[in-house]
Tab-separated table of C-alpha atoms (C1' of nucleotides) in Angstrom:
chain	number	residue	atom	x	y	z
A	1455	UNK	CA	-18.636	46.592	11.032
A	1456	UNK	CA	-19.966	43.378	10.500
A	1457	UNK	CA	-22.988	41.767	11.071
A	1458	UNK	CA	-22.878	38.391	11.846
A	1459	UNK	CA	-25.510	37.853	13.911
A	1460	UNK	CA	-25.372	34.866	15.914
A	1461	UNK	CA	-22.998	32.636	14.813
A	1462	UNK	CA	-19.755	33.083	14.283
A	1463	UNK	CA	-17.903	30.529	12.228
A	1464	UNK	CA	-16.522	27.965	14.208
A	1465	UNK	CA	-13.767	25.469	12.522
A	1466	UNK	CA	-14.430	23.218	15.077
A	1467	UNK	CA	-17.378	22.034	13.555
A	1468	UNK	CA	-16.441	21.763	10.548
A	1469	UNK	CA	-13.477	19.432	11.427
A	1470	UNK	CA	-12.801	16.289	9.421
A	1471	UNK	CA	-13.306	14.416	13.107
A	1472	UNK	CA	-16.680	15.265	13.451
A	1473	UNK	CA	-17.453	14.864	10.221
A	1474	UNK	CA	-16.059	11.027	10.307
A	1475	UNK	CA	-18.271	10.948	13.269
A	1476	UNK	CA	-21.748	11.654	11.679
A	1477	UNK	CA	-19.730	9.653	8.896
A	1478	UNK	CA	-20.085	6.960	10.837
A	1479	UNK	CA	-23.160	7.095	13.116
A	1480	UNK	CA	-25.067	7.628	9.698
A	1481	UNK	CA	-23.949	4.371	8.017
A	1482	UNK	CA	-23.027	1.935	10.798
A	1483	UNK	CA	-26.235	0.377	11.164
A	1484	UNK	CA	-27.346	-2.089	9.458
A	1485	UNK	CA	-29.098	-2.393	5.832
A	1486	UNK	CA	-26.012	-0.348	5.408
A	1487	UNK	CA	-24.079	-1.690	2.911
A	1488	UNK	CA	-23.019	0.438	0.287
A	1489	UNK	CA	-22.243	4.114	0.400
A	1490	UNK	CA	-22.929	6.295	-2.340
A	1491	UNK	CA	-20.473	9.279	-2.115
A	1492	UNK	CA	-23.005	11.952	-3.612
A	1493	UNK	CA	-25.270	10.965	-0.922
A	1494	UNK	CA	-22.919	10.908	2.018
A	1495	UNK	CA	-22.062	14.706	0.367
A	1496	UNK	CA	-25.308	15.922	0.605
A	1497	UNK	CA	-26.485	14.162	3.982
A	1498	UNK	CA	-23.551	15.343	6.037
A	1499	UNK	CA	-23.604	18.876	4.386
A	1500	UNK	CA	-20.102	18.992	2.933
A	1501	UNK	CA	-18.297	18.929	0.100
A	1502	UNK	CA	-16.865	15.719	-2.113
A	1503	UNK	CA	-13.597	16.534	-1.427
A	1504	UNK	CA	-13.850	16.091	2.046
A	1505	UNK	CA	-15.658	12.484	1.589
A	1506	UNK	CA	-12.838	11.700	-0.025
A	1507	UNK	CA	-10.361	12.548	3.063
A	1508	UNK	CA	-13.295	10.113	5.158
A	1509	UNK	CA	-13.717	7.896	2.695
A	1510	UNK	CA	-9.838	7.239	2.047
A	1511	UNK	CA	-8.803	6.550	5.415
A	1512	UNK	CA	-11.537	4.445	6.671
A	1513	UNK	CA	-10.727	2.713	3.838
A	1514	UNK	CA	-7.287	2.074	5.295
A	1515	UNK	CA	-8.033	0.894	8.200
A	1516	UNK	CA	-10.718	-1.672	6.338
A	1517	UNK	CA	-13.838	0.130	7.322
A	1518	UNK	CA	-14.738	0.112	3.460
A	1519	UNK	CA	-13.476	-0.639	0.502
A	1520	UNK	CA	-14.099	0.992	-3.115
A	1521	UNK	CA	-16.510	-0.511	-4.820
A	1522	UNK	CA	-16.733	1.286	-8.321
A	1523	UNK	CA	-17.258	4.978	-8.816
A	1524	UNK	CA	-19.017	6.918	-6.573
A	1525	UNK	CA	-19.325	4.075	-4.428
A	1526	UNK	CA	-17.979	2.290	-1.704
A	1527	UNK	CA	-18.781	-1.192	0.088
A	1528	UNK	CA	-19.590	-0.598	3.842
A	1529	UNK	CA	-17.367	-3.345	6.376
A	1530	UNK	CA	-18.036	-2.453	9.068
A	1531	UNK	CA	-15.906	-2.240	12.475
A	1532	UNK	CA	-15.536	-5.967	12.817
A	1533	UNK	CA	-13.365	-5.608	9.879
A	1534	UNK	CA	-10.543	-3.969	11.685
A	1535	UNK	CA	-9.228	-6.237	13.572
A	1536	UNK	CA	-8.169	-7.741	10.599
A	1537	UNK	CA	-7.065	-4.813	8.521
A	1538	UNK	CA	-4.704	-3.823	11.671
A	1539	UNK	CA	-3.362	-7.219	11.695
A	1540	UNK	CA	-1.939	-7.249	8.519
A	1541	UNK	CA	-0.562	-3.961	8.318
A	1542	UNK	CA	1.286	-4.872	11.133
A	1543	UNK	CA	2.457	-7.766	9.423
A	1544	UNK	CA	3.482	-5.683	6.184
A	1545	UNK	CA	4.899	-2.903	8.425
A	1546	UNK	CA	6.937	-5.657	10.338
A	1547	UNK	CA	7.727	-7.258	7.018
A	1548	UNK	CA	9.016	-4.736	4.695
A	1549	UNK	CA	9.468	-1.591	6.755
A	1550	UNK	CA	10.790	-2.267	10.337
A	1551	UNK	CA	11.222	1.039	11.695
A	1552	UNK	CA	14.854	2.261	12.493
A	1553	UNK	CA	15.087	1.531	9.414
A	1554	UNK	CA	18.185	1.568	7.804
A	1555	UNK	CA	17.134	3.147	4.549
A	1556	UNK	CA	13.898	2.825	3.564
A	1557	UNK	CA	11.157	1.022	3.292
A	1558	UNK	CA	11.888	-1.318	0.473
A	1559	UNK	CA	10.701	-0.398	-2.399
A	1560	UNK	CA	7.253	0.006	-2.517
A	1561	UNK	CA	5.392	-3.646	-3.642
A	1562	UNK	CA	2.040	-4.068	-2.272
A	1563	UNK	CA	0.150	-1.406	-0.778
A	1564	UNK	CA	-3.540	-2.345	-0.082
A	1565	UNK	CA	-4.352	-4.432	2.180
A	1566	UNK	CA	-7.789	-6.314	3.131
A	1567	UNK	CA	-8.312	-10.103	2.938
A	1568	UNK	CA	-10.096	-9.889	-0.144
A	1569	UNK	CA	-12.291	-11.839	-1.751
A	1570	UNK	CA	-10.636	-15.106	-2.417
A	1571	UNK	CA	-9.738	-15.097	-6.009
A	1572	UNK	CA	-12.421	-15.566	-8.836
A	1573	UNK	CA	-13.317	-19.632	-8.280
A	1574	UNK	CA	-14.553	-18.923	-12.017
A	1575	UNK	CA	-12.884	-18.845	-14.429
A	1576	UNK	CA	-12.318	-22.357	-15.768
A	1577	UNK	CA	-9.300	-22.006	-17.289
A	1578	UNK	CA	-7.632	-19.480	-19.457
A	1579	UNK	CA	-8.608	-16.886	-18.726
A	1580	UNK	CA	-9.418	-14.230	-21.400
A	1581	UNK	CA	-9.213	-10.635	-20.439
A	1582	UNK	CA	-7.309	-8.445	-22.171
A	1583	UNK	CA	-3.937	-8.206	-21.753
A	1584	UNK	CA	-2.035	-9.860	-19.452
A	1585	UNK	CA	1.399	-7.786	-19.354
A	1586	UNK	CA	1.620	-7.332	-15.599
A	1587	UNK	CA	4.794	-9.523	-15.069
A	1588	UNK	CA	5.441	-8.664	-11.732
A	1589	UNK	CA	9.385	-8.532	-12.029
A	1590	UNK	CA	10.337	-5.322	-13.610
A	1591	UNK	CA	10.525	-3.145	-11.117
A	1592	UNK	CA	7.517	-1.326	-12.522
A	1593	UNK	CA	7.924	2.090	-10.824
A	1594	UNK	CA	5.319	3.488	-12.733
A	1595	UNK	CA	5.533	6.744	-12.951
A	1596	UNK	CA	2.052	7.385	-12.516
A	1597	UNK	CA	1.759	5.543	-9.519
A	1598	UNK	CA	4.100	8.032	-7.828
A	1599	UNK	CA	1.141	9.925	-6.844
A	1600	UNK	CA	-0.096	6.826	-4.997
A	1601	UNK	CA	3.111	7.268	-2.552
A	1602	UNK	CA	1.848	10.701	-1.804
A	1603	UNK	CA	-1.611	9.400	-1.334
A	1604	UNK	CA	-3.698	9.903	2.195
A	1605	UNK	CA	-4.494	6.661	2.092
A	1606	UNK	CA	-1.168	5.128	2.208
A	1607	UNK	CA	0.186	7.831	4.571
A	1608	UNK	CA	-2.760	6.548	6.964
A	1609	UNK	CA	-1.295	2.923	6.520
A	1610	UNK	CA	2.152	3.758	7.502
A	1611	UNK	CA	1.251	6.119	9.953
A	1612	UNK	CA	-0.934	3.388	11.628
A	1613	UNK	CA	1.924	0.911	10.697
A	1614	UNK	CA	4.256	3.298	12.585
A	1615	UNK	CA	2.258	2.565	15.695
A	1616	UNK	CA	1.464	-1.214	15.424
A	1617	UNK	CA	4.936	-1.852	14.782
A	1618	UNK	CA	7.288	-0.037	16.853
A	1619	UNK	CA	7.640	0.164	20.448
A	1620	UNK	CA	7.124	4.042	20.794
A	1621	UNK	CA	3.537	4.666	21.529
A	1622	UNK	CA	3.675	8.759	21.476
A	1623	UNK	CA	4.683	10.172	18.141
A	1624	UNK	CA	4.436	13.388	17.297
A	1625	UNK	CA	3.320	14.254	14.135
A	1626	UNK	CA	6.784	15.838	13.093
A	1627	UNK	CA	8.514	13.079	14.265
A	1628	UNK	CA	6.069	10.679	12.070
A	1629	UNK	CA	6.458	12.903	9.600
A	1630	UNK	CA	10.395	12.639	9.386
A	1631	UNK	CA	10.299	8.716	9.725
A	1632	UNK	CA	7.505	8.334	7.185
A	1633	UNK	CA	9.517	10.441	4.898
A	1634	UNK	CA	11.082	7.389	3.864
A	1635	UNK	CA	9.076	7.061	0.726
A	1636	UNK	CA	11.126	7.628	-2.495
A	1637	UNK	CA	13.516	9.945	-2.241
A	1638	UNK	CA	11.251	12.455	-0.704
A	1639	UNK	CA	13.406	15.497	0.627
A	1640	UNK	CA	12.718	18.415	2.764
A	1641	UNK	CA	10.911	19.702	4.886
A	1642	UNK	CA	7.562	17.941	4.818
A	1643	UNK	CA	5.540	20.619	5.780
A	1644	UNK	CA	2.734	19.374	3.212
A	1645	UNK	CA	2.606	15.625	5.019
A	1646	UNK	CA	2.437	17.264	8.445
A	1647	UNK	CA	-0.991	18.697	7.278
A	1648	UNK	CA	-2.100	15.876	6.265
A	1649	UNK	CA	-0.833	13.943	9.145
A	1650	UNK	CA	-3.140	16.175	10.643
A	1651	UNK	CA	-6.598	15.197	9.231
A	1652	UNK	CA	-5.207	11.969	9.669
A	1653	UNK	CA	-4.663	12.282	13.474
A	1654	UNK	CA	-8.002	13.922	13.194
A	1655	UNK	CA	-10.036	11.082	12.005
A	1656	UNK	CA	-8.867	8.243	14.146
A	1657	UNK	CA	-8.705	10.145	17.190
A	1658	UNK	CA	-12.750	10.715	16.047
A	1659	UNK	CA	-12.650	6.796	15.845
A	1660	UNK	CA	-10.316	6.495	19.077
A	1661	UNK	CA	-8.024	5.109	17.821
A	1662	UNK	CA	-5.626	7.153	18.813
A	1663	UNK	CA	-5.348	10.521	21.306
A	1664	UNK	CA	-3.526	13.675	21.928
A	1665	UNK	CA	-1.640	13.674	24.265
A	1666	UNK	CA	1.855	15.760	25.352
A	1667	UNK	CA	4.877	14.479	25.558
A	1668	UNK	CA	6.006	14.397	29.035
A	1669	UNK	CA	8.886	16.289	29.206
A	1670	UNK	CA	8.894	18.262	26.043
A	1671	UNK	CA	5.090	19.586	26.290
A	1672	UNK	CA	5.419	19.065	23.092
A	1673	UNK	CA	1.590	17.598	21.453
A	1674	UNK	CA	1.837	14.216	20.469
A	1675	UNK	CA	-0.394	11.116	19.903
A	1676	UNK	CA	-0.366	7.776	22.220
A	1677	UNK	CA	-2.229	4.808	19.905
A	1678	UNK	CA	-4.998	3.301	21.548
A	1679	UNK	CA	-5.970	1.223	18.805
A	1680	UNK	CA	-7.927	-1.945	20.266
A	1681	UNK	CA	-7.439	-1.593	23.373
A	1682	UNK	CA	-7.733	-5.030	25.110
A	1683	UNK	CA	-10.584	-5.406	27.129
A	1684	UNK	CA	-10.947	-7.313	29.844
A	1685	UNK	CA	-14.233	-8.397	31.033
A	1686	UNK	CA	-16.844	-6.649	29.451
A	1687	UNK	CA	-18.326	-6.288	32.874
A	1688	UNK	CA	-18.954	-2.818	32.950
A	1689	UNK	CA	-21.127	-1.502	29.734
A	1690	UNK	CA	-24.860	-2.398	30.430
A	1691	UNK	CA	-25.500	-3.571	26.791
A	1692	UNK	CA	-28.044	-2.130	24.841
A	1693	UNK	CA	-30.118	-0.088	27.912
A	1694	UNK	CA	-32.500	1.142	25.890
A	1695	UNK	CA	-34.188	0.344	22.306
A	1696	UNK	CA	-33.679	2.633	20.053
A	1697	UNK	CA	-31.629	0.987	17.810
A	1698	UNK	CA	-31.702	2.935	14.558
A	1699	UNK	CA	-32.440	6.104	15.230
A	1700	UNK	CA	-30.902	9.085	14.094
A	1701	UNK	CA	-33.318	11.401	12.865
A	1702	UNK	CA	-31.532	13.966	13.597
A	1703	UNK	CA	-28.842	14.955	11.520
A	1704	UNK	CA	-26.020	16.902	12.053
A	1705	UNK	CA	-24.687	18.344	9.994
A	1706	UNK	CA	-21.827	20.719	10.025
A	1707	UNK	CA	-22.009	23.313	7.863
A	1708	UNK	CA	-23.307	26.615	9.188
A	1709	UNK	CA	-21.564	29.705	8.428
A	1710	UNK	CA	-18.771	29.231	6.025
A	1711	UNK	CA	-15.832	30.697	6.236
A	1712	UNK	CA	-15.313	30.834	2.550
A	1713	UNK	CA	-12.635	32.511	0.437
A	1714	UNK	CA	-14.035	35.164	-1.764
A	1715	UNK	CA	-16.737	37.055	-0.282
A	1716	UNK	CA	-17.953	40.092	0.556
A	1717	UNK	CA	-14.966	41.692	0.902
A	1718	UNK	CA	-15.255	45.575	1.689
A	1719	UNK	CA	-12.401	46.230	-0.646
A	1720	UNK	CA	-10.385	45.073	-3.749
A	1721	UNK	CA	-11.788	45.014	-7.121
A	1722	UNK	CA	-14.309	42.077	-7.285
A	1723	UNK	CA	-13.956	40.615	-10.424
A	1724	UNK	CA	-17.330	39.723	-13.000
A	1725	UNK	CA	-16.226	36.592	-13.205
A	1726	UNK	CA	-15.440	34.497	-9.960
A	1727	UNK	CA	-16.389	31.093	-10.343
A	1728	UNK	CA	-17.252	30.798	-6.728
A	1729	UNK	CA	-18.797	27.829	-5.630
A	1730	UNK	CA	-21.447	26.953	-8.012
A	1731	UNK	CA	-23.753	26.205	-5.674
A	1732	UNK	CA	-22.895	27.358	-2.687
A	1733	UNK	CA	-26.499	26.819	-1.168
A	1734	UNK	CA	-25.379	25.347	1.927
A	1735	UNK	CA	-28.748	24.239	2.967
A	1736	UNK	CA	-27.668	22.616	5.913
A	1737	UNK	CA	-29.756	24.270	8.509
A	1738	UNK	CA	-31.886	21.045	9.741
A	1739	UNK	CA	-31.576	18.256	7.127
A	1740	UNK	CA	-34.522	16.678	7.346
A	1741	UNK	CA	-35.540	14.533	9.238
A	1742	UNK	CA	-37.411	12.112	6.974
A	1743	UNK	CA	-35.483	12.857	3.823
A	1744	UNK	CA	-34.249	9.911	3.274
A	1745	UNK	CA	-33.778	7.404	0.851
A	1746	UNK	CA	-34.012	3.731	0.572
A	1747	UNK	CA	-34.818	2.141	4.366
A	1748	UNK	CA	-37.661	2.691	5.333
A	1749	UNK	CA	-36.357	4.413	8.297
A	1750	UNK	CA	-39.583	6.488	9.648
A	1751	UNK	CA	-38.743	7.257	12.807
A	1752	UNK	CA	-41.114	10.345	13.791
A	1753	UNK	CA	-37.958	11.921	14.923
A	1754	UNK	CA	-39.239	13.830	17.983
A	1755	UNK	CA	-35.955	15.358	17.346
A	1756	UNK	CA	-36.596	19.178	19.032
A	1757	UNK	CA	-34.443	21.185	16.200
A	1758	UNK	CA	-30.839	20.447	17.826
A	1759	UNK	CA	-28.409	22.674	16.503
A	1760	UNK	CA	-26.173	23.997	18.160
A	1761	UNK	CA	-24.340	20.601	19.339
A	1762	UNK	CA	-20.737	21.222	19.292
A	1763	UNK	CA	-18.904	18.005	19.304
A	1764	UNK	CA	-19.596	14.857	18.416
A	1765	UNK	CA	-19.707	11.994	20.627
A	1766	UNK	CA	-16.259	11.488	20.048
A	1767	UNK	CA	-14.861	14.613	19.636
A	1768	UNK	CA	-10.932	14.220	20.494
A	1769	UNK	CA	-10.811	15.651	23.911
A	1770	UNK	CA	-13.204	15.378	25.888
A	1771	UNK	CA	-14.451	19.486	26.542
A	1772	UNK	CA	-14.125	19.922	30.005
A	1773	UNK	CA	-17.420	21.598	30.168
A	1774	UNK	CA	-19.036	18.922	31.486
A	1775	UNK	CA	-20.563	20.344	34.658
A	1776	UNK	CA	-21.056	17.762	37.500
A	1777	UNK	CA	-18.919	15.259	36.362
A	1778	UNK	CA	-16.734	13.113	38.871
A	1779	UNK	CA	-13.786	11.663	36.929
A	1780	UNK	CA	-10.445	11.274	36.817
A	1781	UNK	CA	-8.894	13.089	34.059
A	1782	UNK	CA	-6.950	10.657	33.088
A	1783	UNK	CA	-9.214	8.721	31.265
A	1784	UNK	CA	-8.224	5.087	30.482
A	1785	UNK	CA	-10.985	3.245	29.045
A	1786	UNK	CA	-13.944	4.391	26.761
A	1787	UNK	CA	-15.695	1.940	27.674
A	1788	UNK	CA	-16.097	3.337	31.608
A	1789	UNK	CA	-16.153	6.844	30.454
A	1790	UNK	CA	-19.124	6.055	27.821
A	1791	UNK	CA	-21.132	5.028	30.442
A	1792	UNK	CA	-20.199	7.564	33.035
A	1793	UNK	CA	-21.285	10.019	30.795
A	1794	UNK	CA	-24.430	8.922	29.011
A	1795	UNK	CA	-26.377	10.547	31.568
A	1796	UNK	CA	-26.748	13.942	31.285
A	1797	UNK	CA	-27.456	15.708	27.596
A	1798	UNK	CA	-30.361	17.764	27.371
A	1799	UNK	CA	-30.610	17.132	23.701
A	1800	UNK	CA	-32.151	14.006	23.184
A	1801	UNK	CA	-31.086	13.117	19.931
A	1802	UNK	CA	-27.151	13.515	20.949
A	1803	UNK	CA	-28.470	11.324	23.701
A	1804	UNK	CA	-29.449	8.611	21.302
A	1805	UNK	CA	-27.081	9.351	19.099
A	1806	UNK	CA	-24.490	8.985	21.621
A	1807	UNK	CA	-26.360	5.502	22.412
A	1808	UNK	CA	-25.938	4.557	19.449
A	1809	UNK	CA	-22.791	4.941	19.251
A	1810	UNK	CA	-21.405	3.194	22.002
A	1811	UNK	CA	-23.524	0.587	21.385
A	1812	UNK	CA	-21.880	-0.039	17.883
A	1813	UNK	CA	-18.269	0.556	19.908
A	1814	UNK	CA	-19.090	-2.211	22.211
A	1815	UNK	CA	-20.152	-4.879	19.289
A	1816	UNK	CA	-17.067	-3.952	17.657
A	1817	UNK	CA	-15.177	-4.432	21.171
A	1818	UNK	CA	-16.619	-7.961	21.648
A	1819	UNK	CA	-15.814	-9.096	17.988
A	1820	UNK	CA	-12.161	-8.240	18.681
A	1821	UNK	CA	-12.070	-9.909	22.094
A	1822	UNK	CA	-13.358	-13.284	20.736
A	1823	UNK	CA	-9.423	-13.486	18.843
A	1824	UNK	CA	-6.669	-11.781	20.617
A	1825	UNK	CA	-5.432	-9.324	18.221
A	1826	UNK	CA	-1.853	-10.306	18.452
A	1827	UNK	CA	-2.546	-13.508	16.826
A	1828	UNK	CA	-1.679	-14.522	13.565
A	1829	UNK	CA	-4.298	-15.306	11.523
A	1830	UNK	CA	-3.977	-17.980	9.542
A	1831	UNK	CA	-4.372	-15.929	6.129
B	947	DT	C1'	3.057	33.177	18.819
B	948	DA	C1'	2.920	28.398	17.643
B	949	DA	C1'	0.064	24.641	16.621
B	950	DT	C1'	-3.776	23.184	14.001
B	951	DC	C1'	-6.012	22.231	9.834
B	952	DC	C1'	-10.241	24.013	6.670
B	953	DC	C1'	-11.053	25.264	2.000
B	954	DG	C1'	-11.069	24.729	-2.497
B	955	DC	C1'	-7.878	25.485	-6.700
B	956	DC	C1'	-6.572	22.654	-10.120
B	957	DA	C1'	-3.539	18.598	-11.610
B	958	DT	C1'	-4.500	13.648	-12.457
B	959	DT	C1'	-6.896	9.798	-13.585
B	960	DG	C1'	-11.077	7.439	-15.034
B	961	DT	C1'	-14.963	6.749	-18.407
C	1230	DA	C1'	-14.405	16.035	-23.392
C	1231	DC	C1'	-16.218	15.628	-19.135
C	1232	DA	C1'	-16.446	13.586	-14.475
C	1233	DA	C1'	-14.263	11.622	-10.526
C	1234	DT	C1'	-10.354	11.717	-7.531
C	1235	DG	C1'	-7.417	13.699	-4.568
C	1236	DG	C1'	-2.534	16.466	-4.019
C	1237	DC	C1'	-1.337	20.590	-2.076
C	1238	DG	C1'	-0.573	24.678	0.585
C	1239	DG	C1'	-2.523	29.573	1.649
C	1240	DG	C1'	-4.007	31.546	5.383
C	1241	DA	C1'	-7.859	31.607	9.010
C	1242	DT	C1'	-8.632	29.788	13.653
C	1243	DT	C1'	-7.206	28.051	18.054
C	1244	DA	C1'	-4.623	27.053	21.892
DNA sequence: TAATCCCGCCATTGT
DNA sequence: ACAATGGCGGGATTA
């Protein structure tokens, strides 16, 4: 029975990669500067709670930063380099794999240069209350859910990588080492999901990538993080204009899978809350809906739809049809080019321009200091 | 079947 | 009290 008629849900697209992906392409560009998580919501077609899964590791890696409610401060790429550098330090600091216990306590958790500190203030300071002593080993009890948080999970996860030698963890074995937190126990079934969106997300972002363990077969991710480059050389900088373009949105969204629904059977309650609005109007955003920017672009966009993986989808689909490559794929930077050719759609084209464009800016900001270099705080 | 991981309920925390 | 955040894990989807 059934009826679906032409589309059949596909989780694929609904993946927290892609959707850090059109994340991404929709707010790298410039005039970008704050992020409004309503908006991202309704532009990408999804949920809050899944902006928040975005939203919190970006913010990990130092892509943004929280700015007050509902809104974050957009960084940028060029603030990586930085962010990875001092979790390393921190990881290398207080954790030191192998461990021998656990990670010392649990002191300082963000990360990010910050702002220097408020030049203001002439002198005493006011403000209420000024009973943060520091000593005291102030476990809070409410911050416990902060140890269970994404966000920090990203940070040692990523710390995992920057620090020790191993470069191909498997989530279960990152799992079982980042189980160090307080007195976790068992079976950590829970943080393998969520090393799972994790993995998802920054292989979106390449910064990491599947991979199998040699012998075992066994799946397991190699970091990639910033990878050196040498020359820039290859990467014919900006070919084209098109600069801003994106017209096109993608959104994913189309055919949900949903819990409740139609079901054929059992007693359907009066009463189900269901989704309050549960109008997924995704379907073609719109092209010129948009909001502050004047962004007209006439968006010659042709109705793309289908599109099934995002520029940076974690493995690459082999359906690439003449395509004369090794497998093996070392460097983006070679295989971005390689590939721009061919996409009938034209906005995944530009998109996809786009995109690599914004890679390469970030790659030449990181090449200009070595990443293994100290910076002087 | 095992590996992956989307979805959204609902506990927390913020205002 | 209500709104914003975000653990958590059931179970659908894929490999």
């Amino acid at each position: 029975m059934d009826m679906e008629a032409g589309s059949a849900y596909c989780r694929k697209q609904k993946s927290l990669g892609l959707l850090c992906s059109n994340f991404l392409n929709l707010y790298n560009r410039e005039g970008v500067d704050t992020i409004g998580l309503d908006d991202a919501a309704t532009r990408l077609g999804v949920e809050r709670r899944r902006i928040y899964d975005i939203v919190n590791v970006l913010e990990s890696v130092g892509i943004l930063t929280r700015k007050a409610k509902n809104r974050y401060t957009w960084k940028g790429f060029s603030a990586i380099p930085q962010a990875l550098q001092e979790l390393k330090e921190e990881g290398i600091r207080e954790n030191i794999l192998s461990n021998g216990g656990n990670i010392s306590g649990k002191l300082s958790d963000d990360e990010d240069d910050d702002s220097s500190s408020n030049p203001n203030s002439s002198s005493q300071n006011d403000n209420k209350s000024s009973s943060s002593v520091l000593p005291k080993f102030s476990a809070s009890r409410a911050d416990n859910r902060k140890e269970k948080s994404l966000a920090l999970l990203t940070q040692n996860f990523v710390k995992l990588f920057l620090c020790s030698k191993m470069e191909m963890i498997s989530l279960d074995e990152a799992a079982k080492i980042l189980l160090k937190s307080v007195g976790e126990s068992q079976p950590n079934r829970t943080k393998v999901r969520r090393l799972y969106d994790i993995a998802n997300v920054l292989s979106s972002m390449k910064f990491i990538e599947k991979t199998h363990h040699p012998e075992t077969r066994k799946p397991a991710f190699r970091w990639l993080g910033l990878k050196d480059r040498p020359d820039s050389a290859s990467v014919a900088p900006v070919k084209e204009s098109k600069k801003r373009v994106f017209g096109t949105d993608l959104t994913n969204s189309s055919t949900k899978r949903c819990k409740v629904d139609t079901v054929p059977e059992e007693k359907s309650n009066p009463v189900m809350k269901t989704k309050p609005q549960p109008p997924v109007k995704c379907e073609n955003l719109g092209v010129e809906e948009d909001l502050h920017q004047g962004d007209s672009e006439p968006a010659p966009i042709p109705n793309v739809r289908s599109y099934q993986f995002g520029p940076f989808a974690p493995e690459i689909p082999k359906a690439s049809g003449a395509e004369e490559h090794n497998p093996s794929v070392p460097d983006w930077e070679s295989l971005a080019s390689a590939y721009r050719p061919q996409y009938h759609n034209q906005a995944l084209k530009d998109l996809f321009d786009h995109y690599v464009e914004a890679w390469q800016s970030w790659y030449s900001e990181v090449a200009k200091k070595n990443p293994i270099q100290l910076v002087s705080s």
